[in-house]
mmCIF file with all atom_site columns, C-alpha atoms in Angstrom:
data_model
loop_
_atom_site.group_PDB
_atom_site.id
_atom_site.type_symbol
_atom_site.label_atom_id
_atom_site.label_alt_id
_atom_site.label_comp_id
_atom_site.label_asym_id
_atom_site.label_entity_id
_atom_site.label_seq_id
_atom_site.pdbx_PDB_ins_code
_atom_site.Cartn_x
_atom_site.Cartn_y
_atom_site.Cartn_z
_atom_site.occupancy
_atom_site.B_iso_or_equiv
_atom_site.pdbx_formal_charge
_atom_site.auth_seq_id
_atom_site.auth_comp_id
_atom_site.auth_asym_id
_atom_site.auth_atom_id
_atom_site.pdbx_PDB_model_num
ATOM 1   C CA . UNK A 1 1   ? 0.000   0.000  0.000   1.00 77.00 ? 1   UNK A CA 1
ATOM 2   C CA . UNK A 1 2   ? 1.331   3.444  -0.893  1.00 86.00 ? 2   UNK A CA 1
ATOM 3   C CA . UNK A 1 3   ? 2.016   5.807  1.983   1.00 92.00 ? 3   UNK A CA 1
ATOM 4   C CA . UNK A 1 4   ? -0.081  8.554  0.414   1.00 96.00 ? 4   UNK A CA 1
ATOM 5   C CA . UNK A 1 5   ? -2.811  7.766  -2.095  1.00 96.00 ? 5   UNK A CA 1
ATOM 6   C CA . UNK A 1 6   ? -4.693  10.066 -4.409  1.00 96.00 ? 6   UNK A CA 1
ATOM 7   C CA . UNK A 1 7   ? -7.058  9.544  -7.312  1.00 93.00 ? 7   UNK A CA 1
ATOM 8   C CA . UNK A 1 8   ? -4.950  10.647 -10.305 1.00 92.00 ? 8   UNK A CA 1
ATOM 9   C CA . UNK A 1 9   ? -8.034  11.882 -12.205 1.00 91.00 ? 9   UNK A CA 1
ATOM 10  C CA . UNK A 1 10  ? -8.291  13.734 -14.469 1.00 95.00 ? 10  UNK A CA 1
ATOM 11  C CA . UNK A 1 11  ? -11.219 15.639 -13.071 1.00 96.00 ? 11  UNK A CA 1
ATOM 12  C CA . UNK A 1 12  ? -12.804 17.673 -15.864 1.00 97.00 ? 12  UNK A CA 1
ATOM 13  C CA . UNK A 1 13  ? -15.200 20.268 -14.477 1.00 97.00 ? 13  UNK A CA 1
ATOM 14  C CA . UNK A 1 14  ? -16.960 23.314 -15.944 1.00 98.00 ? 14  UNK A CA 1
ATOM 15  C CA . UNK A 1 15  ? -16.019 26.807 -14.851 1.00 98.00 ? 15  UNK A CA 1
ATOM 16  C CA . UNK A 1 16  ? -17.862 27.772 -11.694 1.00 98.00 ? 16  UNK A CA 1
ATOM 17  C CA . UNK A 1 17  ? -18.233 24.201 -10.439 1.00 98.00 ? 17  UNK A CA 1
ATOM 18  C CA . UNK A 1 18  ? -17.249 22.967 -7.006  1.00 98.00 ? 18  UNK A CA 1
ATOM 19  C CA . UNK A 1 19  ? -14.782 20.099 -6.954  1.00 97.00 ? 19  UNK A CA 1
ATOM 20  C CA . UNK A 1 20  ? -13.356 18.052 -4.100  1.00 96.00 ? 20  UNK A CA 1
ATOM 21  C CA . UNK A 1 21  ? -10.275 15.841 -3.870  1.00 94.00 ? 21  UNK A CA 1
ATOM 22  C CA . UNK A 1 22  ? -9.425  13.345 -1.174  1.00 95.00 ? 22  UNK A CA 1
ATOM 23  C CA . UNK A 1 23  ? -6.121  11.885 -0.144  1.00 96.00 ? 23  UNK A CA 1
ATOM 24  C CA . UNK A 1 24  ? -5.497  9.016  2.274   1.00 97.00 ? 24  UNK A CA 1
ATOM 25  C CA . UNK A 1 25  ? -2.339  8.311  4.227   1.00 96.00 ? 25  UNK A CA 1
ATOM 26  C CA . UNK A 1 26  ? -1.181  5.105  5.860   1.00 95.00 ? 26  UNK A CA 1
ATOM 27  C CA . UNK A 1 27  ? 0.845   6.251  8.883   1.00 92.00 ? 27  UNK A CA 1
ATOM 28  C CA . UNK A 1 28  ? -1.474  7.310  11.669  1.00 91.00 ? 28  UNK A CA 1
ATOM 29  C CA . UNK A 1 29  ? 1.388   9.167  13.393  1.00 91.00 ? 29  UNK A CA 1
ATOM 30  C CA . UNK A 1 30  ? 1.969   11.493 10.423  1.00 91.00 ? 30  UNK A CA 1
ATOM 31  C CA . UNK A 1 31  ? 2.772   14.991 11.574  1.00 88.00 ? 31  UNK A CA 1
ATOM 32  C CA . UNK A 1 32  ? 1.940   17.678 9.050   1.00 92.00 ? 32  UNK A CA 1
ATOM 33  C CA . UNK A 1 33  ? -0.215  17.910 5.967   1.00 95.00 ? 33  UNK A CA 1
ATOM 34  C CA . UNK A 1 34  ? -0.194  20.166 2.944   1.00 96.00 ? 34  UNK A CA 1
ATOM 35  C CA . UNK A 1 35  ? -1.689  20.681 -0.482  1.00 98.00 ? 35  UNK A CA 1
ATOM 36  C CA . UNK A 1 36  ? 0.703   21.776 -3.202  1.00 98.00 ? 36  UNK A CA 1
ATOM 37  C CA . UNK A 1 37  ? -0.230  22.807 -6.713  1.00 98.00 ? 37  UNK A CA 1
ATOM 38  C CA . UNK A 1 38  ? 1.912   21.882 -9.703  1.00 98.00 ? 38  UNK A CA 1
ATOM 39  C CA . UNK A 1 39  ? 1.445   23.297 -13.183 1.00 96.00 ? 39  UNK A CA 1
ATOM 40  C CA . UNK A 1 40  ? 2.657   21.291 -16.162 1.00 93.00 ? 40  UNK A CA 1
ATOM 41  C CA . UNK A 1 41  ? 6.466   21.011 -16.168 1.00 89.00 ? 41  UNK A CA 1
ATOM 42  C CA . UNK A 1 42  ? 6.771   23.477 -13.279 1.00 94.00 ? 42  UNK A CA 1
ATOM 43  C CA . UNK A 1 43  ? 7.748   23.161 -9.642  1.00 96.00 ? 43  UNK A CA 1
ATOM 44  C CA . UNK A 1 44  ? 5.249   22.371 -6.856  1.00 97.00 ? 44  UNK A CA 1
ATOM 45  C CA . UNK A 1 45  ? 3.975   25.467 -5.075  1.00 97.00 ? 45  UNK A CA 1
ATOM 46  C CA . UNK A 1 46  ? 2.394   25.535 -1.636  1.00 97.00 ? 46  UNK A CA 1
ATOM 47  C CA . UNK A 1 47  ? -1.361  25.967 -1.855  1.00 97.00 ? 47  UNK A CA 1
ATOM 48  C CA . UNK A 1 48  ? -2.178  25.576 1.807   1.00 96.00 ? 48  UNK A CA 1
ATOM 49  C CA . UNK A 1 49  ? -1.295  23.784 5.019   1.00 94.00 ? 49  UNK A CA 1
ATOM 50  C CA . UNK A 1 50  ? -3.994  21.540 6.460   1.00 95.00 ? 50  UNK A CA 1
ATOM 51  C CA . UNK A 1 51  ? -5.006  21.744 10.091  1.00 89.00 ? 51  UNK A CA 1
ATOM 52  C CA . UNK A 1 52  ? -7.173  19.489 12.216  1.00 87.00 ? 52  UNK A CA 1
ATOM 53  C CA . UNK A 1 53  ? -9.702  22.256 12.674  1.00 88.00 ? 53  UNK A CA 1
ATOM 54  C CA . UNK A 1 54  ? -9.975  22.743 8.916   1.00 88.00 ? 54  UNK A CA 1
ATOM 55  C CA . UNK A 1 55  ? -8.906  25.911 7.179   1.00 93.00 ? 55  UNK A CA 1
ATOM 56  C CA . UNK A 1 56  ? -10.066 28.105 4.360   1.00 95.00 ? 56  UNK A CA 1
ATOM 57  C CA . UNK A 1 57  ? -8.260  30.421 1.974   1.00 94.00 ? 57  UNK A CA 1
ATOM 58  C CA . UNK A 1 58  ? -10.626 32.198 -0.368  1.00 96.00 ? 58  UNK A CA 1
ATOM 59  C CA . UNK A 1 59  ? -12.239 29.595 -2.627  1.00 98.00 ? 59  UNK A CA 1
ATOM 60  C CA . UNK A 1 60  ? -10.138 26.774 -1.160  1.00 98.00 ? 60  UNK A CA 1
ATOM 61  C CA . UNK A 1 61  ? -11.009 24.736 1.940   1.00 97.00 ? 61  UNK A CA 1
ATOM 62  C CA . UNK A 1 62  ? -8.825  21.990 3.386   1.00 97.00 ? 62  UNK A CA 1
ATOM 63  C CA . UNK A 1 63  ? -9.829  19.475 6.023   1.00 96.00 ? 63  UNK A CA 1
ATOM 64  C CA . UNK A 1 64  ? -7.992  16.804 7.962   1.00 96.00 ? 64  UNK A CA 1
ATOM 65  C CA . UNK A 1 65  ? -9.638  13.707 9.416   1.00 94.00 ? 65  UNK A CA 1
ATOM 66  C CA . UNK A 1 66  ? -7.066  11.971 11.619  1.00 94.00 ? 66  UNK A CA 1
ATOM 67  C CA . UNK A 1 67  ? -9.429  9.186  12.677  1.00 94.00 ? 67  UNK A CA 1
ATOM 68  C CA . UNK A 1 68  ? -9.993  8.101  9.070   1.00 94.00 ? 68  UNK A CA 1
ATOM 69  C CA . UNK A 1 69  ? -6.519  9.205  7.920   1.00 95.00 ? 69  UNK A CA 1
ATOM 70  C CA . UNK A 1 70  ? -7.537  11.392 5.034   1.00 94.00 ? 70  UNK A CA 1
ATOM 71  C CA . UNK A 1 71  ? -7.280  14.988 3.976   1.00 97.00 ? 71  UNK A CA 1
ATOM 72  C CA . UNK A 1 72  ? -9.469  16.796 1.521   1.00 97.00 ? 72  UNK A CA 1
ATOM 73  C CA . UNK A 1 73  ? -9.379  19.876 -0.665  1.00 97.00 ? 73  UNK A CA 1
ATOM 74  C CA . UNK A 1 74  ? -12.506 21.667 -1.821  1.00 97.00 ? 74  UNK A CA 1
ATOM 75  C CA . UNK A 1 75  ? -12.381 24.249 -4.591  1.00 98.00 ? 75  UNK A CA 1
ATOM 76  C CA . UNK A 1 76  ? -15.443 26.436 -5.035  1.00 98.00 ? 76  UNK A CA 1
ATOM 77  C CA . UNK A 1 77  ? -16.325 28.491 -8.103  1.00 98.00 ? 77  UNK A CA 1
ATOM 78  C CA . UNK A 1 78  ? -13.586 26.875 -10.214 1.00 98.00 ? 78  UNK A CA 1
ATOM 79  C CA . UNK A 1 79  ? -11.603 29.139 -12.536 1.00 98.00 ? 79  UNK A CA 1
ATOM 80  C CA . UNK A 1 80  ? -9.779  28.173 -15.729 1.00 98.00 ? 80  UNK A CA 1
ATOM 81  C CA . UNK A 1 81  ? -6.576  29.103 -13.894 1.00 97.00 ? 81  UNK A CA 1
ATOM 82  C CA . UNK A 1 82  ? -7.219  26.372 -11.307 1.00 98.00 ? 82  UNK A CA 1
ATOM 83  C CA . UNK A 1 83  ? -6.310  23.760 -13.937 1.00 98.00 ? 83  UNK A CA 1
ATOM 84  C CA . UNK A 1 84  ? -3.251  22.014 -12.509 1.00 98.00 ? 84  UNK A CA 1
ATOM 85  C CA . UNK A 1 85  ? -2.160  18.920 -10.603 1.00 98.00 ? 85  UNK A CA 1
ATOM 86  C CA . UNK A 1 86  ? -2.871  19.011 -6.879  1.00 98.00 ? 86  UNK A CA 1
ATOM 87  C CA . UNK A 1 87  ? -0.354  17.159 -4.757  1.00 98.00 ? 87  UNK A CA 1
ATOM 88  C CA . UNK A 1 88  ? -1.195  15.837 -1.309  1.00 97.00 ? 88  UNK A CA 1
ATOM 89  C CA . UNK A 1 89  ? 1.792   15.966 1.056   1.00 97.00 ? 89  UNK A CA 1
ATOM 90  C CA . UNK A 1 90  ? 2.317   14.265 4.401   1.00 96.00 ? 90  UNK A CA 1
ATOM 91  C CA . UNK A 1 91  ? 5.298   14.405 6.736   1.00 94.00 ? 91  UNK A CA 1
ATOM 92  C CA . UNK A 1 92  ? 6.272   11.304 8.748   1.00 90.00 ? 92  UNK A CA 1
ATOM 93  C CA . UNK A 1 93  ? 6.344   11.239 12.557  1.00 86.00 ? 93  UNK A CA 1
ATOM 94  C CA . UNK A 1 94  ? 8.738   13.724 14.140  1.00 75.00 ? 94  UNK A CA 1
ATOM 95  C CA . UNK A 1 95  ? 12.448  13.351 13.610  1.00 72.00 ? 95  UNK A CA 1
ATOM 96  C CA . UNK A 1 96  ? 12.391  13.707 9.845   1.00 79.00 ? 96  UNK A CA 1
ATOM 97  C CA . UNK A 1 97  ? 11.341  16.633 7.741   1.00 86.00 ? 97  UNK A CA 1
ATOM 98  C CA . UNK A 1 98  ? 10.997  14.988 4.371   1.00 93.00 ? 98  UNK A CA 1
ATOM 99  C CA . UNK A 1 99  ? 7.793   15.219 2.400   1.00 96.00 ? 99  UNK A CA 1
ATOM 100 C CA . UNK A 1 100 ? 5.875   12.182 1.197   1.00 96.00 ? 100 UNK A CA 1
ATOM 101 C CA . UNK A 1 101 ? 3.848   13.061 -1.877  1.00 97.00 ? 101 UNK A CA 1
ATOM 102 C CA . UNK A 1 102 ? 0.827   11.459 -3.430  1.00 97.00 ? 102 UNK A CA 1
ATOM 103 C CA . UNK A 1 103 ? 0.834   10.950 -7.187  1.00 96.00 ? 103 UNK A CA 1
ATOM 104 C CA . UNK A 1 104 ? -1.259  14.073 -7.611  1.00 96.00 ? 104 UNK A CA 1
ATOM 105 C CA . UNK A 1 105 ? -4.784  14.675 -8.889  1.00 97.00 ? 105 UNK A CA 1
ATOM 106 C CA . UNK A 1 106 ? -5.131  16.374 -12.251 1.00 97.00 ? 106 UNK A CA 1
ATOM 107 C CA . UNK A 1 107 ? -7.821  19.020 -12.543 1.00 98.00 ? 107 UNK A CA 1
ATOM 108 C CA . UNK A 1 108 ? -8.956  20.550 -15.789 1.00 97.00 ? 108 UNK A CA 1
ATOM 109 C CA . UNK A 1 109 ? -11.471 23.383 -15.613 1.00 98.00 ? 109 UNK A CA 1
ATOM 110 C CA . UNK A 1 110 ? -13.360 23.767 -18.880 1.00 97.00 ? 110 UNK A CA 1
ATOM 111 C CA . UNK A 1 111 ? -14.778 26.976 -20.328 1.00 95.00 ? 111 UNK A CA 1
ATOM 112 C CA . UNK B 2 1   ? 11.941  37.809 -3.888  1.00 55.00 ? 1   UNK B CA 1
ATOM 113 C CA . UNK B 2 2   ? 14.842  35.398 -4.376  1.00 78.00 ? 2   UNK B CA 1
ATOM 114 C CA . UNK B 2 3   ? 13.486  31.885 -4.474  1.00 94.00 ? 3   UNK B CA 1
ATOM 115 C CA . UNK B 2 4   ? 15.244  28.532 -4.759  1.00 97.00 ? 4   UNK B CA 1
ATOM 116 C CA . UNK B 2 5   ? 17.490  28.494 -7.814  1.00 97.00 ? 5   UNK B CA 1
ATOM 117 C CA . UNK B 2 6   ? 18.563  25.366 -9.677  1.00 98.00 ? 6   UNK B CA 1
ATOM 118 C CA . UNK B 2 7   ? 21.098  24.950 -12.462 1.00 97.00 ? 7   UNK B CA 1
ATOM 119 C CA . UNK B 2 8   ? 21.073  23.796 -15.141 1.00 97.00 ? 8   UNK B CA 1
ATOM 120 C CA . UNK B 2 9   ? 17.408  23.814 -16.147 1.00 96.00 ? 9   UNK B CA 1
ATOM 121 C CA . UNK B 2 10  ? 17.953  20.985 -18.606 1.00 97.00 ? 10  UNK B CA 1
ATOM 122 C CA . UNK B 2 11  ? 20.723  18.436 -18.976 1.00 97.00 ? 11  UNK B CA 1
ATOM 123 C CA . UNK B 2 12  ? 21.003  15.930 -21.809 1.00 97.00 ? 12  UNK B CA 1
ATOM 124 C CA . UNK B 2 13  ? 23.785  13.407 -21.545 1.00 97.00 ? 13  UNK B CA 1
ATOM 125 C CA . UNK B 2 14  ? 24.812  9.988  -22.771 1.00 96.00 ? 14  UNK B CA 1
ATOM 126 C CA . UNK B 2 15  ? 24.429  6.909  -20.635 1.00 96.00 ? 15  UNK B CA 1
ATOM 127 C CA . UNK B 2 16  ? 27.510  6.341  -18.510 1.00 97.00 ? 16  UNK B CA 1
ATOM 128 C CA . UNK B 2 17  ? 28.432  10.004 -18.131 1.00 97.00 ? 17  UNK B CA 1
ATOM 129 C CA . UNK B 2 18  ? 28.575  11.850 -14.817 1.00 98.00 ? 18  UNK B CA 1
ATOM 130 C CA . UNK B 2 19  ? 26.329  14.845 -14.172 1.00 98.00 ? 19  UNK B CA 1
ATOM 131 C CA . UNK B 2 20  ? 26.213  17.440 -11.400 1.00 98.00 ? 20  UNK B CA 1
ATOM 132 C CA . UNK B 2 21  ? 23.343  19.717 -10.483 1.00 97.00 ? 21  UNK B CA 1
ATOM 133 C CA . UNK B 2 22  ? 23.434  22.775 -8.276  1.00 98.00 ? 22  UNK B CA 1
ATOM 134 C CA . UNK B 2 23  ? 20.823  24.200 -5.923  1.00 98.00 ? 23  UNK B CA 1
ATOM 135 C CA . UNK B 2 24  ? 20.919  27.607 -4.249  1.00 97.00 ? 24  UNK B CA 1
ATOM 136 C CA . UNK B 2 25  ? 18.314  27.721 -1.470  1.00 97.00 ? 25  UNK B CA 1
ATOM 137 C CA . UNK B 2 26  ? 16.552  30.751 -0.077  1.00 96.00 ? 26  UNK B CA 1
ATOM 138 C CA . UNK B 2 27  ? 19.323  32.457 1.865   1.00 92.00 ? 27  UNK B CA 1
ATOM 139 C CA . UNK B 2 28  ? 17.949  32.242 5.381   1.00 89.00 ? 28  UNK B CA 1
ATOM 140 C CA . UNK B 2 29  ? 16.778  28.628 5.057   1.00 94.00 ? 29  UNK B CA 1
ATOM 141 C CA . UNK B 2 30  ? 18.779  26.084 7.031   1.00 94.00 ? 30  UNK B CA 1
ATOM 142 C CA . UNK B 2 31  ? 17.193  22.965 5.525   1.00 95.00 ? 31  UNK B CA 1
ATOM 143 C CA . UNK B 2 32  ? 17.701  21.797 1.965   1.00 97.00 ? 32  UNK B CA 1
ATOM 144 C CA . UNK B 2 33  ? 16.059  18.817 0.271   1.00 97.00 ? 33  UNK B CA 1
ATOM 145 C CA . UNK B 2 34  ? 16.461  16.904 -2.977  1.00 98.00 ? 34  UNK B CA 1
ATOM 146 C CA . UNK B 2 35  ? 13.590  15.077 -4.674  1.00 98.00 ? 35  UNK B CA 1
ATOM 147 C CA . UNK B 2 36  ? 13.181  13.237 -7.955  1.00 97.00 ? 36  UNK B CA 1
ATOM 148 C CA . UNK B 2 37  ? 10.001  13.291 -10.038 1.00 97.00 ? 37  UNK B CA 1
ATOM 149 C CA . UNK B 2 38  ? 9.090   11.131 -13.009 1.00 96.00 ? 38  UNK B CA 1
ATOM 150 C CA . UNK B 2 39  ? 6.153   11.625 -15.338 1.00 93.00 ? 39  UNK B CA 1
ATOM 151 C CA . UNK B 2 40  ? 2.790   11.032 -13.729 1.00 92.00 ? 40  UNK B CA 1
ATOM 152 C CA . UNK B 2 41  ? 4.220   10.616 -10.244 1.00 95.00 ? 41  UNK B CA 1
ATOM 153 C CA . UNK B 2 42  ? 4.640   12.870 -7.256  1.00 96.00 ? 42  UNK B CA 1
ATOM 154 C CA . UNK B 2 43  ? 8.138   13.876 -6.200  1.00 97.00 ? 43  UNK B CA 1
ATOM 155 C CA . UNK B 2 44  ? 10.112  11.229 -4.282  1.00 96.00 ? 44  UNK B CA 1
ATOM 156 C CA . UNK B 2 45  ? 12.446  12.179 -1.457  1.00 96.00 ? 45  UNK B CA 1
ATOM 157 C CA . UNK B 2 46  ? 16.158  11.614 -2.024  1.00 97.00 ? 46  UNK B CA 1
ATOM 158 C CA . UNK B 2 47  ? 18.047  13.359 0.775   1.00 96.00 ? 47  UNK B CA 1
ATOM 159 C CA . UNK B 2 48  ? 18.090  16.377 3.061   1.00 95.00 ? 48  UNK B CA 1
ATOM 160 C CA . UNK B 2 49  ? 20.553  18.622 4.843   1.00 96.00 ? 49  UNK B CA 1
ATOM 161 C CA . UNK B 2 50  ? 20.292  20.706 7.939   1.00 94.00 ? 50  UNK B CA 1
ATOM 162 C CA . UNK B 2 51  ? 22.982  23.324 7.484   1.00 93.00 ? 51  UNK B CA 1
ATOM 163 C CA . UNK B 2 52  ? 25.968  21.313 6.182   1.00 93.00 ? 52  UNK B CA 1
ATOM 164 C CA . UNK B 2 53  ? 24.960  18.001 7.773   1.00 94.00 ? 53  UNK B CA 1
ATOM 165 C CA . UNK B 2 54  ? 23.301  15.383 5.565   1.00 93.00 ? 54  UNK B CA 1
ATOM 166 C CA . UNK B 2 55  ? 20.744  13.971 7.988   1.00 93.00 ? 55  UNK B CA 1
ATOM 167 C CA . UNK B 2 56  ? 18.763  11.519 5.896   1.00 92.00 ? 56  UNK B CA 1
ATOM 168 C CA . UNK B 2 57  ? 19.171  9.578  2.655   1.00 93.00 ? 57  UNK B CA 1
ATOM 169 C CA . UNK B 2 58  ? 16.517  7.584  0.866   1.00 92.00 ? 58  UNK B CA 1
ATOM 170 C CA . UNK B 2 59  ? 17.094  4.024  -0.298  1.00 89.00 ? 59  UNK B CA 1
ATOM 171 C CA . UNK B 2 60  ? 16.507  5.487  -3.767  1.00 83.00 ? 60  UNK B CA 1
ATOM 172 C CA . UNK B 2 61  ? 19.908  7.168  -3.449  1.00 86.00 ? 61  UNK B CA 1
ATOM 173 C CA . UNK B 2 62  ? 22.182  4.443  -4.768  1.00 87.00 ? 62  UNK B CA 1
ATOM 174 C CA . UNK B 2 63  ? 25.977  4.491  -4.520  1.00 91.00 ? 63  UNK B CA 1
ATOM 175 C CA . UNK B 2 64  ? 26.070  6.375  -7.821  1.00 95.00 ? 64  UNK B CA 1
ATOM 176 C CA . UNK B 2 65  ? 24.384  9.379  -6.224  1.00 96.00 ? 65  UNK B CA 1
ATOM 177 C CA . UNK B 2 66  ? 26.110  11.790 -3.900  1.00 95.00 ? 66  UNK B CA 1
ATOM 178 C CA . UNK B 2 67  ? 24.991  15.098 -2.473  1.00 96.00 ? 67  UNK B CA 1
ATOM 179 C CA . UNK B 2 68  ? 26.929  17.764 -0.640  1.00 96.00 ? 68  UNK B CA 1
ATOM 180 C CA . UNK B 2 69  ? 26.256  21.049 1.050   1.00 96.00 ? 69  UNK B CA 1
ATOM 181 C CA . UNK B 2 70  ? 29.773  22.051 2.029   1.00 91.00 ? 70  UNK B CA 1
ATOM 182 C CA . UNK B 2 71  ? 29.189  25.403 3.705   1.00 87.00 ? 71  UNK B CA 1
ATOM 183 C CA . UNK B 2 72  ? 25.561  25.040 4.574   1.00 86.00 ? 72  UNK B CA 1
ATOM 184 C CA . UNK B 2 73  ? 24.536  27.239 1.665   1.00 91.00 ? 73  UNK B CA 1
ATOM 185 C CA . UNK B 2 74  ? 24.309  25.822 -1.883  1.00 96.00 ? 74  UNK B CA 1
ATOM 186 C CA . UNK B 2 75  ? 24.147  22.096 -2.554  1.00 98.00 ? 75  UNK B CA 1
ATOM 187 C CA . UNK B 2 76  ? 25.249  19.831 -5.377  1.00 98.00 ? 76  UNK B CA 1
ATOM 188 C CA . UNK B 2 77  ? 23.807  16.492 -6.455  1.00 98.00 ? 77  UNK B CA 1
ATOM 189 C CA . UNK B 2 78  ? 26.081  14.293 -8.535  1.00 97.00 ? 78  UNK B CA 1
ATOM 190 C CA . UNK B 2 79  ? 25.074  11.194 -10.442 1.00 97.00 ? 79  UNK B CA 1
ATOM 191 C CA . UNK B 2 80  ? 27.905  8.980  -11.634 1.00 97.00 ? 80  UNK B CA 1
ATOM 192 C CA . UNK B 2 81  ? 27.675  6.520  -14.530 1.00 97.00 ? 81  UNK B CA 1
ATOM 193 C CA . UNK B 2 82  ? 24.187  7.652  -15.467 1.00 97.00 ? 82  UNK B CA 1
ATOM 194 C CA . UNK B 2 83  ? 21.588  5.079  -16.502 1.00 96.00 ? 83  UNK B CA 1
ATOM 195 C CA . UNK B 2 84  ? 18.389  5.388  -18.541 1.00 95.00 ? 84  UNK B CA 1
ATOM 196 C CA . UNK B 2 85  ? 16.357  5.113  -15.355 1.00 95.00 ? 85  UNK B CA 1
ATOM 197 C CA . UNK B 2 86  ? 17.943  8.281  -13.995 1.00 96.00 ? 86  UNK B CA 1
ATOM 198 C CA . UNK B 2 87  ? 15.952  10.362 -16.481 1.00 97.00 ? 87  UNK B CA 1
ATOM 199 C CA . UNK B 2 88  ? 13.681  12.532 -14.346 1.00 97.00 ? 88  UNK B CA 1
ATOM 200 C CA . UNK B 2 89  ? 13.124  16.002 -12.977 1.00 97.00 ? 89  UNK B CA 1
ATOM 201 C CA . UNK B 2 90  ? 15.395  16.672 -9.997  1.00 98.00 ? 90  UNK B CA 1
ATOM 202 C CA . UNK B 2 91  ? 13.821  19.146 -7.596  1.00 98.00 ? 91  UNK B CA 1
ATOM 203 C CA . UNK B 2 92  ? 15.489  21.032 -4.792  1.00 98.00 ? 92  UNK B CA 1
ATOM 204 C CA . UNK B 2 93  ? 13.572  22.600 -1.920  1.00 98.00 ? 93  UNK B CA 1
ATOM 205 C CA . UNK B 2 94  ? 14.490  24.601 1.134   1.00 97.00 ? 94  UNK B CA 1
ATOM 206 C CA . UNK B 2 95  ? 12.821  25.543 4.366   1.00 95.00 ? 95  UNK B CA 1
ATOM 207 C CA . UNK B 2 96  ? 13.411  27.339 7.603   1.00 92.00 ? 96  UNK B CA 1
ATOM 208 C CA . UNK B 2 97  ? 12.903  25.106 10.642  1.00 82.00 ? 97  UNK B CA 1
ATOM 209 C CA . UNK B 2 98  ? 9.338   23.763 10.578  1.00 79.00 ? 98  UNK B CA 1
ATOM 210 C CA . UNK B 2 99  ? 8.012   26.004 7.829   1.00 90.00 ? 99  UNK B CA 1
ATOM 211 C CA . UNK B 2 100 ? 6.699   24.579 4.525   1.00 94.00 ? 100 UNK B CA 1
ATOM 212 C CA . UNK B 2 101 ? 9.223   23.783 1.833   1.00 96.00 ? 101 UNK B CA 1
ATOM 213 C CA . UNK B 2 102 ? 9.779   26.047 -1.170  1.00 97.00 ? 102 UNK B CA 1
ATOM 214 C CA . UNK B 2 103 ? 10.780  24.356 -4.407  1.00 98.00 ? 103 UNK B CA 1
ATOM 215 C CA . UNK B 2 104 ? 13.078  25.393 -7.198  1.00 97.00 ? 104 UNK B CA 1
ATOM 216 C CA . UNK B 2 105 ? 11.981  24.929 -10.786 1.00 95.00 ? 105 UNK B CA 1
ATOM 217 C CA . UNK B 2 106 ? 14.055  21.773 -11.140 1.00 97.00 ? 106 UNK B CA 1
ATOM 218 C CA . UNK B 2 107 ? 16.671  20.290 -13.412 1.00 98.00 ? 107 UNK B CA 1
ATOM 219 C CA . UNK B 2 108 ? 15.285  18.032 -16.121 1.00 97.00 ? 108 UNK B CA 1
ATOM 220 C CA . UNK B 2 109 ? 17.730  15.208 -16.881 1.00 98.00 ? 109 UNK B CA 1
ATOM 221 C CA . UNK B 2 110 ? 17.494  13.201 -20.086 1.00 97.00 ? 110 UNK B CA 1
ATOM 222 C CA . UNK B 2 111 ? 19.747  10.205 -20.630 1.00 97.00 ? 111 UNK B CA 1
ATOM 223 C CA . UNK B 2 112 ? 20.311  9.198  -24.246 1.00 92.00 ? 112 UNK B CA 1
#
């Protein structure tokens, strides 16, 4: 079983739609959680950190469910510019600072 | 805003040659990481430094790979006797203590 699993998609949605991605992780003692965005042939860029209480940044909402070991990302009112791959990131239990990435979920927002 | 800088952007080389990549992190960041990404996959961790100390290496980092960060600033990643399977994007990231990592735009390696 992979340490971090994501549905690779692609998710094709119309402009203005709401879309949600989930990501599951295998190590219950994982420390920190993030969503990164990666455009084609570019570097990953931090979208948002994910906290147990849930957090929102404009049209983006991230949630963490430690009991079920998944994190989610909700995008409201999708824009064409949201088209990208969304990478779920988990850090192992304390003592190491490396990132463990999912394969990424591809989103294409259609006009 | 000076981000993480990687050189070269692209490297094409013949199988069996040695290659070296350079990463300049964000200046105040004490941690530096190397990852490798192949098409359709997320980045995979290779190694990381805290200042000049290499604190962790992945099993992916075979004997042909070596990384250094001699003065705790820039880092180099060398691959000796390159193989077809080494073709990938090599990403460098840096961070300050427990803050999120910032990535450079990578070095794309193609082995002929």
